[in-house]
Short mmCIF file of C-alpha atoms in Angstrom, two decimals:
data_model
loop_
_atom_site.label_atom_id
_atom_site.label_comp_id
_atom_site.label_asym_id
_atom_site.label_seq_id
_atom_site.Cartn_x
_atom_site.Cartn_y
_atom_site.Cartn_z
CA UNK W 67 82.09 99.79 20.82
CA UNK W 68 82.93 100.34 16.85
CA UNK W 69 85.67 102.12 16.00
CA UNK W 70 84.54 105.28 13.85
CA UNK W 71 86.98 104.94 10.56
CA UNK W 72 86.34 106.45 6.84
CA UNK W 73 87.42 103.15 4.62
CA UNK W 74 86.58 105.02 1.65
CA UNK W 75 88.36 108.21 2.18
CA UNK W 76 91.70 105.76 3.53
CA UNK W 77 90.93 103.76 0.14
CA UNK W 78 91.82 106.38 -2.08
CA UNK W 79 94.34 108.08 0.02
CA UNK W 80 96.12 104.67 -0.74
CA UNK W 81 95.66 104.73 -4.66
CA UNK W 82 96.58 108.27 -4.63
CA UNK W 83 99.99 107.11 -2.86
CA UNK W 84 100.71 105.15 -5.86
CA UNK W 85 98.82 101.55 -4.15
CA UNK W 86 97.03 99.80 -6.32
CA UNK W 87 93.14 100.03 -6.14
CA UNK W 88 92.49 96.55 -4.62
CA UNK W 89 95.73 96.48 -2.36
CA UNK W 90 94.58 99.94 -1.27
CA UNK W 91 91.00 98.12 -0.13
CA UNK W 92 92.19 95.41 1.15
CA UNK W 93 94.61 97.55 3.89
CA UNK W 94 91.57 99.50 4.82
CA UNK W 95 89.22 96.46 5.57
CA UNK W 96 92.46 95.38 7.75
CA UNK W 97 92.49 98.22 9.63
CA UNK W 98 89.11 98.71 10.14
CA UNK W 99 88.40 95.48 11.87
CA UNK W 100 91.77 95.90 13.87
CA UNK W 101 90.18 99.31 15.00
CA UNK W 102 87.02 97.27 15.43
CA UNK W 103 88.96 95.65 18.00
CA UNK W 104 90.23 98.26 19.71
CA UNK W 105 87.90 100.32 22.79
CA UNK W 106 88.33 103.96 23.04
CA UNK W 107 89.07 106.47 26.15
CA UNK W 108 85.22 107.16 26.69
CA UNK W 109 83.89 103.45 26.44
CA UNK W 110 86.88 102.55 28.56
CA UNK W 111 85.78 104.98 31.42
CA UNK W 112 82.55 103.73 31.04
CA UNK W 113 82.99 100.29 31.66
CA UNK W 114 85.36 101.10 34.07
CA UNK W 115 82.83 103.17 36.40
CA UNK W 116 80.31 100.64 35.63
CA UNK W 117 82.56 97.80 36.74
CA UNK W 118 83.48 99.80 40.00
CA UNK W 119 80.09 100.83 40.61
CA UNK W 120 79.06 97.31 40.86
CA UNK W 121 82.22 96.07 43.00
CA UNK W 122 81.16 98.71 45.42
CA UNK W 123 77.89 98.00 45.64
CA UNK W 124 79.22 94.51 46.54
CA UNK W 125 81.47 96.19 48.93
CA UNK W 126 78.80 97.86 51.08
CA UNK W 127 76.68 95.24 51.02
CA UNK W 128 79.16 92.65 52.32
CA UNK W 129 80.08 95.53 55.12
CA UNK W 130 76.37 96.45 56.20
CA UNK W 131 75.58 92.56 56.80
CA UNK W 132 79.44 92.57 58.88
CA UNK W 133 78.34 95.59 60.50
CA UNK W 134 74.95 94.31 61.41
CA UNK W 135 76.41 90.69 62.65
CA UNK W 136 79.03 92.83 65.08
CA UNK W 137 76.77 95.59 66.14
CA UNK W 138 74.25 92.61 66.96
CA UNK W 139 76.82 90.90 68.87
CA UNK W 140 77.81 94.09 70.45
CA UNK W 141 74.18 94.85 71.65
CA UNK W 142 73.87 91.44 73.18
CA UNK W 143 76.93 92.04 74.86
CA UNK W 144 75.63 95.54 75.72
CA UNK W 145 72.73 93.71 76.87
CA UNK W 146 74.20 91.31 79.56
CA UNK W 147 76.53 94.33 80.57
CA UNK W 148 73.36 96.23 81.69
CA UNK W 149 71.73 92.77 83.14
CA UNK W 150 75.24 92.96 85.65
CA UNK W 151 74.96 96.33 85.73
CA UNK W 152 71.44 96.63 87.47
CA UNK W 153 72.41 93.05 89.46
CA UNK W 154 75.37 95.46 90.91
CA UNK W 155 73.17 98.03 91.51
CA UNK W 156 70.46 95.78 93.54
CA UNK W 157 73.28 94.89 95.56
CA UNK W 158 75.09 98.01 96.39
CA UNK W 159 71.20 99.13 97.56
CA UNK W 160 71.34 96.56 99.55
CA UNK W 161 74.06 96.82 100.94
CA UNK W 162 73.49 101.15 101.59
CA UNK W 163 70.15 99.57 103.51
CA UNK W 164 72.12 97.18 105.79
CA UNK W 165 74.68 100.54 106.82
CA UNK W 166 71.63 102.06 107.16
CA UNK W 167 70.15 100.04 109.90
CA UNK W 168 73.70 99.64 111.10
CA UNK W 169 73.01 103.64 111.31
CA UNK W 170 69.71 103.62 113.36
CA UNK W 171 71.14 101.27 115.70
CA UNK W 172 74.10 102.94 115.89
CA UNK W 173 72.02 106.55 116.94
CA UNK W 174 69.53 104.31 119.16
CA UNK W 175 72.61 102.89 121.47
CA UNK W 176 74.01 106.66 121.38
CA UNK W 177 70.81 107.05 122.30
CA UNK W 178 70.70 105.16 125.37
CA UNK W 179 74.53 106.00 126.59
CA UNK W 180 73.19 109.69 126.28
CA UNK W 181 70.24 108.68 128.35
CA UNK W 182 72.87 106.36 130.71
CA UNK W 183 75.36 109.31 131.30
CA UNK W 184 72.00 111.73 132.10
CA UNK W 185 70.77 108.93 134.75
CA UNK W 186 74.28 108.74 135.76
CA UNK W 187 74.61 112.45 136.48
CA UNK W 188 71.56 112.51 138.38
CA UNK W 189 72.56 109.65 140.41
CA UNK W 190 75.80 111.30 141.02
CA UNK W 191 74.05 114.39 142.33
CA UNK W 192 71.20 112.63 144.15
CA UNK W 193 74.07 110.37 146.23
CA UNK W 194 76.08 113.77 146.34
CA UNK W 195 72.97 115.43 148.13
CA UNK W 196 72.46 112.36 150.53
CA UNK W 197 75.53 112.65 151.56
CA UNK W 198 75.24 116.17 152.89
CA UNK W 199 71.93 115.08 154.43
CA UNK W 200 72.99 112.08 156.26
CA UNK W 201 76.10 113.83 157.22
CA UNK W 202 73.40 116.78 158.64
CA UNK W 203 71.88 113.82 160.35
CA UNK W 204 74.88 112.66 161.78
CA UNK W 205 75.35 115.78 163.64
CA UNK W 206 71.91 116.61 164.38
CA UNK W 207 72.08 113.14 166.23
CA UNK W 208 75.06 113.63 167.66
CA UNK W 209 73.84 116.96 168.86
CA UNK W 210 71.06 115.24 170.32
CA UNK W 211 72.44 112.57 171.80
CA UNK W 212 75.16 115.12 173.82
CA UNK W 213 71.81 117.36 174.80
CA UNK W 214 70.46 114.07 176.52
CA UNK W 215 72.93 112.75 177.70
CA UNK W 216 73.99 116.73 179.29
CA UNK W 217 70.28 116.29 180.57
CA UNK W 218 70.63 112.77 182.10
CA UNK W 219 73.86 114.05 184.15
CA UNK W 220 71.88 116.94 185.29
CA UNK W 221 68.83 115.28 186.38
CA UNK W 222 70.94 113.01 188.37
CA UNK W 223 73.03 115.57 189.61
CA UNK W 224 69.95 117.43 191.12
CA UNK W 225 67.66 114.45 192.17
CA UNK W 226 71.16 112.97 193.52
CA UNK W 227 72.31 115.94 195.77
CA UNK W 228 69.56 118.21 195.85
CA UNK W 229 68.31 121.44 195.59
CA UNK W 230 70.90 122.98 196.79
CA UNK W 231 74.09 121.00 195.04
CA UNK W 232 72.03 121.60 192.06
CA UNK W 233 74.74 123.32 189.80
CA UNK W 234 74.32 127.23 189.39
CA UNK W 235 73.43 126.92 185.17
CA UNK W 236 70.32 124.49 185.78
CA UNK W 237 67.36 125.53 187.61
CA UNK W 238 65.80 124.04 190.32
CA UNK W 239 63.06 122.78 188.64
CA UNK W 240 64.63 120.37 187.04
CA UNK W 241 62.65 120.93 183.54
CA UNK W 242 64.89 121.45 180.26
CA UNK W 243 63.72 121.12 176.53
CA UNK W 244 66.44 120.60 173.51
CA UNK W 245 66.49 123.32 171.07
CA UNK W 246 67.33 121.51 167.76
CA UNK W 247 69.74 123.42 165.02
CA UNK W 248 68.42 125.29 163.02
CA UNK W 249 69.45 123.79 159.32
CA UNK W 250 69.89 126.07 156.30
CA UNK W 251 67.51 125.36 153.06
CA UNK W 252 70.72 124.07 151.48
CA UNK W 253 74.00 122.42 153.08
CA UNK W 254 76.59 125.09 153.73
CA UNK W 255 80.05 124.39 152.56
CA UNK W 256 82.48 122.58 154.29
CA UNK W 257 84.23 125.81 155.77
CA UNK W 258 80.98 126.42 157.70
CA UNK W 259 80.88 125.15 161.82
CA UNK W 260 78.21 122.55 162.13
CA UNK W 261 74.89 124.00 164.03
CA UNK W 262 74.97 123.46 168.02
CA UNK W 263 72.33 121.86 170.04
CA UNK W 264 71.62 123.80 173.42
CA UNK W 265 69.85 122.92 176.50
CA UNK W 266 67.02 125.61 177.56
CA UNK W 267 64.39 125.56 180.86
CA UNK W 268 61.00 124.56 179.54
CA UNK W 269 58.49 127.38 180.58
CA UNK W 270 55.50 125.42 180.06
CA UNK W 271 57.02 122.87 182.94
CA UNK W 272 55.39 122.50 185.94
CA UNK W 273 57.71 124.38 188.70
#
Protein backbone atom coordinates (compact mmCIF):
# COMPACT_ATOMS: atom_id res chain seq x y z
CA UNK A 1 0.00 0.00 0.00
CA UNK A 2 1.64 3.60 -1.04
CA UNK A 3 2.35 5.84 1.41
CA UNK A 4 0.28 9.17 0.74
CA UNK A 5 3.24 12.02 0.93
CA UNK A 6 3.23 15.72 -0.76
CA UNK A 7 7.05 15.72 -2.31
CA UNK A 8 6.38 19.00 -3.64
CA UNK A 9 4.99 20.80 -0.73
CA UNK A 10 8.19 18.91 1.55
CA UNK A 11 10.44 20.26 -1.49
CA UNK A 12 9.98 23.71 -0.81
CA UNK A 13 9.48 23.53 2.84
CA UNK A 14 13.24 22.45 2.51
CA UNK A 15 14.42 25.49 0.28
CA UNK A 16 12.48 27.72 2.43
CA UNK A 17 14.65 26.28 5.48
CA UNK A 18 17.61 27.62 3.81
CA UNK A 19 18.36 23.80 1.73
CA UNK A 20 19.35 24.15 -1.41
CA UNK A 21 16.81 23.42 -4.27
CA UNK A 22 18.28 20.06 -5.43
CA UNK A 23 19.39 18.84 -1.84
CA UNK A 24 15.84 19.80 -0.83
CA UNK A 25 14.56 17.17 -3.80
CA UNK A 26 16.69 14.79 -3.34
CA UNK A 27 15.57 14.34 0.72
CA UNK A 28 12.02 14.20 -0.42
CA UNK A 29 12.47 11.37 -3.11
CA UNK A 30 14.33 9.62 0.04
CA UNK A 31 11.62 9.82 2.10
CA UNK A 32 9.06 9.08 -0.09
CA UNK A 33 10.24 5.69 -1.10
CA UNK A 34 11.19 4.99 2.66
CA UNK A 35 7.40 5.80 3.33
CA UNK A 36 6.79 3.68 0.25
CA UNK A 37 8.10 1.07 2.36
CA UNK A 38 6.36 1.49 5.21
CA UNK A 39 2.34 -0.15 5.70
CA UNK A 40 -0.06 1.87 7.61
CA UNK A 41 -2.59 1.03 10.69
CA UNK A 42 -5.58 0.30 8.21
CA UNK A 43 -3.66 -1.93 5.57
CA UNK A 44 -2.06 -3.58 8.57
CA UNK A 45 -5.54 -4.60 10.06
CA UNK A 46 -6.43 -5.64 6.85
CA UNK A 47 -3.99 -8.07 6.13
CA UNK A 48 -4.07 -9.05 9.46
CA UNK A 49 -7.93 -10.14 9.43
CA UNK A 50 -7.36 -11.48 6.09
CA UNK A 51 -4.45 -13.61 7.25
CA UNK A 52 -6.56 -14.83 10.33
CA UNK A 53 -9.54 -15.34 8.39
CA UNK A 54 -7.78 -17.79 6.31
CA UNK A 55 -5.84 -19.62 9.31
CA UNK A 56 -9.26 -20.17 10.70
CA UNK A 57 -10.80 -21.37 7.97
CA UNK A 58 -7.90 -23.88 8.05
CA UNK A 59 -8.66 -24.36 11.63
CA UNK A 60 -12.26 -25.57 11.25
CA UNK A 61 -11.65 -27.45 8.52
CA UNK A 62 -8.85 -29.54 10.05
CA UNK A 63 -11.40 -29.87 13.26
CA UNK A 64 -14.68 -30.87 11.25
CA UNK A 65 -12.65 -33.78 9.38
CA UNK A 66 -11.15 -34.69 13.40
CA UNK A 67 -14.55 -34.40 14.53
CA UNK A 68 -16.03 -36.50 11.81
CA UNK A 69 -13.09 -39.33 12.11
CA UNK A 70 -13.96 -39.50 16.17
CA UNK A 71 -17.66 -39.13 16.02
CA UNK A 72 -17.38 -42.00 13.26
CA UNK A 73 -15.39 -44.03 15.51
CA UNK A 74 -17.65 -43.21 18.31
CA UNK A 75 -20.81 -44.38 16.35
CA UNK A 76 -19.18 -47.65 15.50
CA UNK A 77 -18.43 -48.05 18.94
CA UNK A 78 -21.99 -46.91 19.73
CA UNK A 79 -22.88 -49.44 17.28
CA UNK A 80 -21.35 -52.69 18.77
CA UNK A 81 -22.47 -51.27 22.28
CA UNK A 82 -26.13 -51.63 21.10
CA UNK A 83 -25.23 -55.11 19.15
CA UNK A 84 -24.23 -56.32 23.18
CA UNK A 85 -26.80 -54.45 24.34
CA UNK A 86 -29.79 -56.30 22.55
CA UNK A 87 -27.46 -59.80 22.84
CA UNK A 88 -27.94 -58.96 26.81
CA UNK A 89 -31.29 -58.34 26.40
CA UNK A 90 -32.11 -61.76 24.38
CA UNK A 91 -30.57 -63.35 27.19
CA UNK A 92 -32.01 -61.83 30.25
CA UNK A 93 -35.57 -62.82 28.22
CA UNK A 94 -34.44 -65.87 28.27
CA UNK A 95 -33.54 -66.30 31.17
CA UNK A 96 -37.18 -64.38 32.76
CA UNK A 97 -38.80 -67.43 30.45
CA UNK A 98 -36.82 -70.27 32.14
CA UNK A 99 -38.05 -68.63 35.97
CA UNK A 100 -41.07 -68.57 34.35
CA UNK A 101 -41.59 -72.19 33.71
CA UNK A 102 -39.65 -72.71 36.91
CA UNK A 103 -42.96 -70.66 38.06
CA UNK A 104 -45.71 -72.89 36.46
CA UNK A 105 -44.10 -75.85 37.77
CA UNK A 106 -43.57 -74.47 40.84
CA UNK A 107 -47.76 -73.56 41.16
CA UNK A 108 -48.53 -77.09 39.39
CA UNK A 109 -46.58 -79.17 42.34
CA UNK A 110 -48.36 -76.62 44.89
CA UNK A 111 -50.90 -77.71 43.00
CA UNK A 112 -50.82 -81.26 43.63
CA UNK A 113 -49.60 -81.01 47.55
CA UNK A 114 -52.88 -78.85 47.83
CA UNK A 115 -54.72 -81.62 46.12
CA UNK A 116 -52.42 -84.36 48.38
CA UNK A 117 -53.24 -82.62 51.78
CA UNK A 118 -57.26 -82.45 50.51
CA UNK A 119 -57.04 -86.41 49.71
CA UNK A 120 -55.20 -86.66 52.86
CA UNK A 121 -57.89 -84.99 54.95
CA UNK A 122 -60.49 -87.02 53.50
CA UNK A 123 -58.66 -90.10 54.12
CA UNK A 124 -58.12 -89.02 57.61
CA UNK A 125 -61.84 -88.56 58.09
CA UNK A 126 -63.01 -91.55 56.05
CA UNK A 127 -60.50 -93.98 58.40
CA UNK A 128 -61.74 -91.70 61.37
CA UNK A 129 -65.45 -92.71 60.47
CA UNK A 130 -64.52 -96.50 60.00
CA UNK A 131 -63.29 -96.57 63.01
CA UNK A 132 -66.45 -95.60 64.83
CA UNK A 133 -68.25 -98.07 62.55
CA UNK A 134 -66.21 -101.08 63.06
CA UNK A 135 -65.96 -100.22 66.65
CA UNK A 136 -70.19 -100.11 66.41
CA UNK A 137 -69.68 -103.48 64.86
CA UNK A 138 -67.62 -104.73 67.43
CA UNK A 139 -70.25 -104.27 69.94
CA UNK A 140 -73.17 -105.00 67.94
CA UNK A 141 -71.34 -108.47 67.59
CA UNK A 142 -70.45 -108.76 70.80
CA UNK A 143 -73.99 -107.97 71.75
CA UNK A 144 -75.00 -110.65 69.59
CA UNK A 145 -72.87 -113.12 70.32
CA UNK A 146 -73.81 -112.71 74.43
CA UNK A 147 -77.77 -112.79 73.18
CA UNK A 148 -76.92 -116.32 71.65
CA UNK A 149 -74.97 -117.58 73.62
CA UNK A 150 -77.76 -116.29 76.80
CA UNK A 151 -80.15 -118.24 74.34
CA UNK A 152 -78.05 -121.45 73.96
CA UNK A 153 -77.82 -121.71 77.98
CA UNK A 154 -81.47 -121.28 78.12
CA UNK A 155 -82.54 -123.68 75.61
CA UNK A 156 -80.45 -126.19 77.31
CA UNK A 157 -81.48 -125.27 80.56
CA UNK A 158 -85.21 -125.94 79.63
CA UNK A 159 -84.88 -128.94 77.15
CA UNK A 160 -82.27 -130.23 79.95
CA UNK A 161 -84.54 -130.03 83.11
CA UNK A 162 -87.81 -129.27 81.91
CA UNK A 163 -90.73 -127.41 82.10
CA UNK A 164 -90.73 -126.96 85.31
CA UNK A 165 -86.76 -126.16 86.16
CA UNK A 166 -87.26 -123.84 83.36
CA UNK A 167 -85.99 -120.55 85.07
CA UNK A 168 -88.83 -118.00 86.11
CA UNK A 169 -87.52 -115.03 83.25
CA UNK A 170 -87.91 -117.51 80.15
CA UNK A 171 -91.10 -118.89 79.13
CA UNK A 172 -92.03 -122.19 78.63
CA UNK A 173 -92.14 -122.12 75.18
CA UNK A 174 -88.88 -121.98 74.68
CA UNK A 175 -89.11 -119.27 71.67
CA UNK A 176 -86.88 -115.96 72.05
CA UNK A 177 -85.91 -113.44 69.20
CA UNK A 178 -82.76 -110.86 69.66
CA UNK A 179 -83.71 -107.33 69.60
CA UNK A 180 -80.66 -105.63 67.94
CA UNK A 181 -79.50 -101.91 69.26
CA UNK A 182 -80.84 -99.48 68.02
CA UNK A 183 -77.74 -97.26 66.44
CA UNK A 184 -77.93 -93.45 66.24
CA UNK A 185 -77.60 -91.77 62.54
CA UNK A 186 -74.17 -90.69 63.76
CA UNK A 187 -71.66 -92.30 66.44
CA UNK A 188 -72.25 -90.76 69.84
CA UNK A 189 -69.24 -89.61 71.69
CA UNK A 190 -67.18 -91.59 73.71
CA UNK A 191 -68.98 -90.53 77.07
CA UNK A 192 -72.09 -92.29 75.71
CA UNK A 193 -72.84 -96.30 77.11
CA UNK A 194 -72.73 -98.58 74.14
CA UNK A 195 -76.46 -99.83 73.04
CA UNK A 196 -77.57 -103.28 74.81
CA UNK A 197 -78.79 -106.30 73.09
CA UNK A 198 -81.89 -107.95 74.94
CA UNK A 199 -83.51 -111.22 74.68
CA UNK A 200 -87.50 -111.00 74.06
CA UNK A 201 -90.31 -114.12 73.58
CA UNK A 202 -91.12 -114.30 69.90
CA UNK A 203 -95.00 -113.92 69.57
CA UNK A 204 -95.20 -115.22 66.20
CA UNK A 205 -93.61 -118.70 67.76
CA UNK A 206 -95.48 -121.58 67.79
CA UNK A 207 -96.47 -122.22 71.67
Amino acid sequence: MDAMLDTLAASRKLEESGMPEPQAGAVVEVMNDAVKNLVTKEYLKTELDSRFSKFERKIERKIDRKFEEHFGEVDGKLGKMDENFEKVDERFEKIHERFEKVDERFEKIDEKFEKTNANINELRLSIAELGKSQAWGFVYVCGITVAVAALLFSALQFFGTGAAAAPVNVPDSGAYRIVPPEFPATPPGDDLPPPEVTLEPDPTADL
